[in-house]
Short mmCIF file of C-alpha atoms in Angstrom, two decimals:
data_model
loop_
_atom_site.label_atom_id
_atom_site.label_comp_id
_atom_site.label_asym_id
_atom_site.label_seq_id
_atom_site.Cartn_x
_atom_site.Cartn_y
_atom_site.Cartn_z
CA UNK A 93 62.40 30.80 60.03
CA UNK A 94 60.46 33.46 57.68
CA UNK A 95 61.40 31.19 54.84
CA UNK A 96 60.01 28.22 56.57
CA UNK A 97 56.41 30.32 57.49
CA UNK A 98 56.19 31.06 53.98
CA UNK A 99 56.50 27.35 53.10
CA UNK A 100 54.15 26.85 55.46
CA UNK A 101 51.65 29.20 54.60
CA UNK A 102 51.99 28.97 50.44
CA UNK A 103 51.34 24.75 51.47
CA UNK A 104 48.25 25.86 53.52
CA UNK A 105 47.33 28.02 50.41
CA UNK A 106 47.86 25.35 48.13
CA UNK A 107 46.02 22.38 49.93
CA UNK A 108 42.86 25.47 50.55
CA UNK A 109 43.01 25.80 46.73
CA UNK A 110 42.55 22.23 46.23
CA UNK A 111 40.09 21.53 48.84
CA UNK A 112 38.13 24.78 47.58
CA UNK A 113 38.23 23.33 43.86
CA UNK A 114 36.81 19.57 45.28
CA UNK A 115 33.78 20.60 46.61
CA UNK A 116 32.90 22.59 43.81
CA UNK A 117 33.64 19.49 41.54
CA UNK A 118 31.69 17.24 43.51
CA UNK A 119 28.49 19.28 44.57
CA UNK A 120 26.22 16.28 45.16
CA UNK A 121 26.47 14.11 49.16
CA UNK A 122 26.52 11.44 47.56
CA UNK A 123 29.90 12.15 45.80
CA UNK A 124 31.27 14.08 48.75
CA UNK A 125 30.25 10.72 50.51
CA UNK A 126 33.02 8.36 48.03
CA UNK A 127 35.55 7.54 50.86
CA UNK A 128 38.64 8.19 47.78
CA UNK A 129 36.60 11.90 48.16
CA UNK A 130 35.91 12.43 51.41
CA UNK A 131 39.42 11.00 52.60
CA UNK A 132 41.09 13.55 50.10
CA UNK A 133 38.88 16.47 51.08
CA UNK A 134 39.68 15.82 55.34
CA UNK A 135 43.17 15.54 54.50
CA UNK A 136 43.61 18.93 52.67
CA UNK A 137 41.68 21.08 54.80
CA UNK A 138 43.95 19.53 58.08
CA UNK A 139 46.87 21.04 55.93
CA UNK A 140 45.46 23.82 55.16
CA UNK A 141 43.55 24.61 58.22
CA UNK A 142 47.13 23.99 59.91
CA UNK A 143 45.84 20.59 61.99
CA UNK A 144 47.31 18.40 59.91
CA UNK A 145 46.14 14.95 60.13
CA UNK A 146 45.30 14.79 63.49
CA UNK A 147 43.62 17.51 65.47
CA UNK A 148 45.79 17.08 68.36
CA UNK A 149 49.38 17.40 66.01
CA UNK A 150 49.69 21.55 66.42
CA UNK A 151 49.53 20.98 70.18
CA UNK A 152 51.79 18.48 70.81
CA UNK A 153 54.19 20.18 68.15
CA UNK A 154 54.26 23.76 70.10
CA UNK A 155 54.40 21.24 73.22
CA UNK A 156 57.46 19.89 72.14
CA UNK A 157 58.72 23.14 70.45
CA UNK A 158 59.40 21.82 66.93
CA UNK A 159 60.99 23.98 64.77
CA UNK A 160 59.29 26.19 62.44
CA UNK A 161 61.74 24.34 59.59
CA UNK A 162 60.55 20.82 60.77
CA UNK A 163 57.15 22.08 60.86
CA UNK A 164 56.87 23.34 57.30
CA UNK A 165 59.24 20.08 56.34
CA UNK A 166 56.25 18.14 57.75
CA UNK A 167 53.06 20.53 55.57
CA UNK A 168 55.29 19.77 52.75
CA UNK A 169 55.53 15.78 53.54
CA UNK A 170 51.86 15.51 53.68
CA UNK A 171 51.13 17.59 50.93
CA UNK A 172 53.20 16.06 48.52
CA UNK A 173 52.02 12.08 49.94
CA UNK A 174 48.81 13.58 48.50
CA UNK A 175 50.08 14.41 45.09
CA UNK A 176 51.70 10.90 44.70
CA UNK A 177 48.77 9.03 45.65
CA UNK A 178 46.63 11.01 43.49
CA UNK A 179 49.24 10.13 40.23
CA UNK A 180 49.23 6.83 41.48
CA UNK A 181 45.59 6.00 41.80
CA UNK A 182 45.22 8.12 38.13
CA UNK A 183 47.76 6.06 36.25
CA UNK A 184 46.55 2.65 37.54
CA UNK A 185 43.08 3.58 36.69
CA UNK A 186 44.72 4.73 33.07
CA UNK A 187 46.40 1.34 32.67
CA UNK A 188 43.28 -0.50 34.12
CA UNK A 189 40.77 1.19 31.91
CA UNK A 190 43.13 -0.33 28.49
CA UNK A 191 43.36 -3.65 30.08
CA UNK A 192 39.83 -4.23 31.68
CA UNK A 193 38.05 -6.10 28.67
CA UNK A 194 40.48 -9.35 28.95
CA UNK A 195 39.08 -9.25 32.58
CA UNK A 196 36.32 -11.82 33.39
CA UNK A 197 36.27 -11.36 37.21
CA UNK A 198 35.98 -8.03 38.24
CA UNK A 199 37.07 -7.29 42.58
CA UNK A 200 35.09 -9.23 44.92
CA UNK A 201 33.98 -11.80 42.37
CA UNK A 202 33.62 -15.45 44.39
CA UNK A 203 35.47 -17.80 42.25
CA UNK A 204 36.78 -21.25 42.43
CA UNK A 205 39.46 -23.15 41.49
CA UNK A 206 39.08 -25.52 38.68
CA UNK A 207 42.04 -28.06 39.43
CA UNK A 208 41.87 -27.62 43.03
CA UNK A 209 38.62 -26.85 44.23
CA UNK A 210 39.10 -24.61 46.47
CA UNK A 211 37.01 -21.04 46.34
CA UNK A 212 38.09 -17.47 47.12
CA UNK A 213 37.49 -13.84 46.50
CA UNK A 214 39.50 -12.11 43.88
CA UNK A 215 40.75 -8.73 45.24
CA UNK A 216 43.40 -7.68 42.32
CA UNK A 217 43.88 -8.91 38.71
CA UNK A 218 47.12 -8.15 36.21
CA UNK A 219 46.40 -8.39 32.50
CA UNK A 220 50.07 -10.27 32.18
CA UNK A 221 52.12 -11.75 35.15
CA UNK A 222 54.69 -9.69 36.32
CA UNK A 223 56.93 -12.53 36.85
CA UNK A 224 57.86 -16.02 34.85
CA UNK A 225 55.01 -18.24 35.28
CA UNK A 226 56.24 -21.14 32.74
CA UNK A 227 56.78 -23.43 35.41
CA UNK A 228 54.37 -23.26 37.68
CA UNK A 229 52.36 -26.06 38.56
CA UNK A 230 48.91 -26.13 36.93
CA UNK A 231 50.00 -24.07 33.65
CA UNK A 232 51.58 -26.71 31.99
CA UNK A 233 48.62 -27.21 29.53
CA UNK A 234 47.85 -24.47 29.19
CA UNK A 235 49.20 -22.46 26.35
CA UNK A 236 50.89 -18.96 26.27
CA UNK A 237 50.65 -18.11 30.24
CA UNK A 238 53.01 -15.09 30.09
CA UNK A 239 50.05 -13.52 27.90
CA UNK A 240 47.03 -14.01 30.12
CA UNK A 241 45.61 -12.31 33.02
CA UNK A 242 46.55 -13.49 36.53
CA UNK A 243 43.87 -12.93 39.78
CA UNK A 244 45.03 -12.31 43.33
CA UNK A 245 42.42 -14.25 45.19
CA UNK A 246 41.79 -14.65 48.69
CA UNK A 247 41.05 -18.45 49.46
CA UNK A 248 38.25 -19.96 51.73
CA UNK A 249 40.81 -21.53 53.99
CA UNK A 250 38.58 -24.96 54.90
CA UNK A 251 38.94 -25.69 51.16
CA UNK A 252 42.94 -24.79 51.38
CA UNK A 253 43.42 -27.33 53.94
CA UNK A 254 41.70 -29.71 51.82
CA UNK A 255 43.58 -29.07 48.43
CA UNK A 256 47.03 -28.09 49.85
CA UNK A 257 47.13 -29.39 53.37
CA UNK A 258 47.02 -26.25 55.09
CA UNK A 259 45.82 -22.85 55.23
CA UNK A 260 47.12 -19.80 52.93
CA UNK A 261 46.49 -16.65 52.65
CA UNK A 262 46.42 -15.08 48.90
CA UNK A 263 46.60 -17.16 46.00
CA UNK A 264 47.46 -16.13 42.07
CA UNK A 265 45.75 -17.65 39.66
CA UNK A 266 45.65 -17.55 35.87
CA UNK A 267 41.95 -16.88 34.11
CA UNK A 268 41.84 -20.19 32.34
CA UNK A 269 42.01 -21.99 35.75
CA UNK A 270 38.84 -19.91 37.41
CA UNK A 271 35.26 -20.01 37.30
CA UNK A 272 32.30 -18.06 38.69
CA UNK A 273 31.52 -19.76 42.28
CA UNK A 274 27.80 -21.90 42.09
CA UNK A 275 25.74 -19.38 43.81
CA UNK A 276 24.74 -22.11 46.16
CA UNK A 277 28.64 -22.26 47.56
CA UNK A 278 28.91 -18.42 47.63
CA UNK A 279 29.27 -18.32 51.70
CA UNK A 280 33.07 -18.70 52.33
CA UNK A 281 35.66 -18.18 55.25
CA UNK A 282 37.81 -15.87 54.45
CA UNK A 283 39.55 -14.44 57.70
CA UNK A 284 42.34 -12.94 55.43
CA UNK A 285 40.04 -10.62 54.03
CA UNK A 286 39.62 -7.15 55.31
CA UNK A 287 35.54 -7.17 55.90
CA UNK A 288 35.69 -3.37 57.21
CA UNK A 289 36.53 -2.18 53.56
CA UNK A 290 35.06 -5.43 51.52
CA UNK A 291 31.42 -5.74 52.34
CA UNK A 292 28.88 -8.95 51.11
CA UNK A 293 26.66 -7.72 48.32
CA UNK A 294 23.80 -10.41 48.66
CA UNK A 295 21.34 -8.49 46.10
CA UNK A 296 19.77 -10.70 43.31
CA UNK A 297 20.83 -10.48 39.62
CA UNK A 298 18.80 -10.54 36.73
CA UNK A 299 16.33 -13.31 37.01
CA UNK A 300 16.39 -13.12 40.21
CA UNK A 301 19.54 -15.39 40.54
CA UNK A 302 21.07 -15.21 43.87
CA UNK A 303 24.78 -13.37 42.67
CA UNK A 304 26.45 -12.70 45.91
CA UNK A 305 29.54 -10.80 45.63
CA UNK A 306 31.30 -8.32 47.69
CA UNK A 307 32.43 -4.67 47.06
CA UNK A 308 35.66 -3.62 47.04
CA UNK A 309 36.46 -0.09 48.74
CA UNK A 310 36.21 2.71 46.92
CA UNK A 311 40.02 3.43 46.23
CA UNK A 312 39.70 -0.20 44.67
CA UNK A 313 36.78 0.12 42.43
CA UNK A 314 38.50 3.91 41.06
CA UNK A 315 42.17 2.14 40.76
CA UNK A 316 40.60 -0.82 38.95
CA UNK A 317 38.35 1.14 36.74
CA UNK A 318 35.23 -0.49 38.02
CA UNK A 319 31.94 1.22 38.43
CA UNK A 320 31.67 4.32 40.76
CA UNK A 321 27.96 4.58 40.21
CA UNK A 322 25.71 8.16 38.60
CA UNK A 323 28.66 10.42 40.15
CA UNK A 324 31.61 8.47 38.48
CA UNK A 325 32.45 11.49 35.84
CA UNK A 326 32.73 14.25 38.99
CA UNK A 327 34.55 11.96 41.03
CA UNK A 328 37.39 11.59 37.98
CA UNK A 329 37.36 14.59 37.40
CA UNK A 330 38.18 15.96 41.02
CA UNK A 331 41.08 13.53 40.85
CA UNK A 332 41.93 14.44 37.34
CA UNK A 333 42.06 18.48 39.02
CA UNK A 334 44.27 17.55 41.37
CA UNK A 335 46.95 15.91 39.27
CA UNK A 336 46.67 18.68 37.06
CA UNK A 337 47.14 21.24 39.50
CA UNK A 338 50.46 19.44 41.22
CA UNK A 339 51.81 19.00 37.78
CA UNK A 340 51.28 22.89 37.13
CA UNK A 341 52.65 23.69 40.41
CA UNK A 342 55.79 21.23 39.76
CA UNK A 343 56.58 22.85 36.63
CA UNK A 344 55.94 26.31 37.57
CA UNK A 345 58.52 25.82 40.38
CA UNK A 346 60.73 23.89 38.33
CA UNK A 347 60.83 27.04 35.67
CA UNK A 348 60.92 29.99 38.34
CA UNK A 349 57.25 30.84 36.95
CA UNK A 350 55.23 30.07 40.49
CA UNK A 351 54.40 33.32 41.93
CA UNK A 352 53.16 34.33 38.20
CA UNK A 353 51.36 31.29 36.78
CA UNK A 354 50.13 29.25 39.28
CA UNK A 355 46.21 29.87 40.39
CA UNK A 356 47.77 29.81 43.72
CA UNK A 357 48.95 33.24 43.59
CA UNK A 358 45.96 34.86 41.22
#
């Protein structure tokens, strides 16, 4: 048991650090306010503050008289789901930000179909397919598939029932088979997508051309390298602190150095 409190408390130390560290990265509301932010800043201080992720968890644990080992087995669950989504988000973002000039579409661009018709929202793109695509139907004129960027779009489902025969729900597509939506066929049905997170952008573009669109959450637009708007450098580099400081704390552990490197402990 005192080795699983001082788990516990070097965790709650830990995620305090981190939390600490984030708001003095992100000074500004308005970056506080991006959800990949504000979900990461909640999160910490509920370890650190000992509440976990929900406010009712502490209760119900001394309720059910968890074990002081099970309890610090759970600070370090959470803490380290934190750490992997955070080197997760980072190295997509990495691998995004190399790839992201073959992209035409960026997320929530309408598009449709040029063999089949039928219109959709992409949500996802890979620069190369992940699997063989040779054979697919509709890619057999067109040359070098295995080198071209594939969309994961979300189709309007009246025009899937027209081109297929029925509805589906997610569709990949290669770039040579996709073109921007006419503006005047933007409005959709797309009961697939998630409207809660994606919301319909119906500003004008330039020229006042009608451009609609919708945004992809925030997690999206970081993992995809799109734009984060004016705070985009102090939201990276919040992230960026993070990975840094669970790589430091993985290799100070790993070479016995913790209690005399890590910021932690100063």
């Amino acid at each position: 048991d005192e080795i699983a409190s001082a788990v516990i408390g070097a965790v709650r130390d830990f995620a305090g650090h981190l939390h600490k560290n984030i708001l003095e990265i992100t000074p500004s509301p308005e970056t506080r306010g991006n959800t990949v932010i504000s979900s990461l800043r909640e999160r910490l201080l509920a370890i650190s503050s000992g509440t976990l992720t929900d406010p009712n968890d502490v209760a119900s644990l001394m309720t059910d008289n968890m074990s002081v080992t099970s309890l610090a087995a759970m600070h370090l669950q959470q803490v380290l789901e934190i750490g992997l989504e955070v080197s997760e988000m980072s190295w997509q973002r990495h691998i995004a930000l190399k790839d992201k000039e073959k992209i035409r579409f960026p997320l929530g661009t309408i598009v449709r179909h040029k063999k089949y018709g039928f219109r959709g929202i992409v949500v996802a793109w890979d620069p190369t397919p992940s699997v063989d695509v040779t054979r697919w139907d509709g890619l057999q004129d067109i040359q070098n598939p295995m080198e071209k960027p594939f969309y994961h779009v979300v189709p309007d489902q009246n025009d899937c029932v027209k081109a297929f025969g029925g509805e589906r729900s997610f569709r990949c597509v290669i770039d040579d088979n996709l073109e921007l939506c006419p503006s005047d066929q933007s409005i959709i049905d797309v009961p697939n997508l998630d409207t809660d997170e994606w919301t319909l952008n119906t500003e004008e573009g330039p020229g006042a051309q009608l451009e609609w669109r919708y945004d992809p959450p925030d997690v999206l637009k970081f993992k995809y390298a799109e734009s984060l708007g004016p705070d985009e450098d102090s939201i990276v580099s919040a992230i960026e602190f993070i990975k840094r400081e669970f790589a430091s704390l993985h290799l100070a552990s790993r070479d016995g150095g913790l209690a005399q490197s890590h910021p932690l402990y100063s």
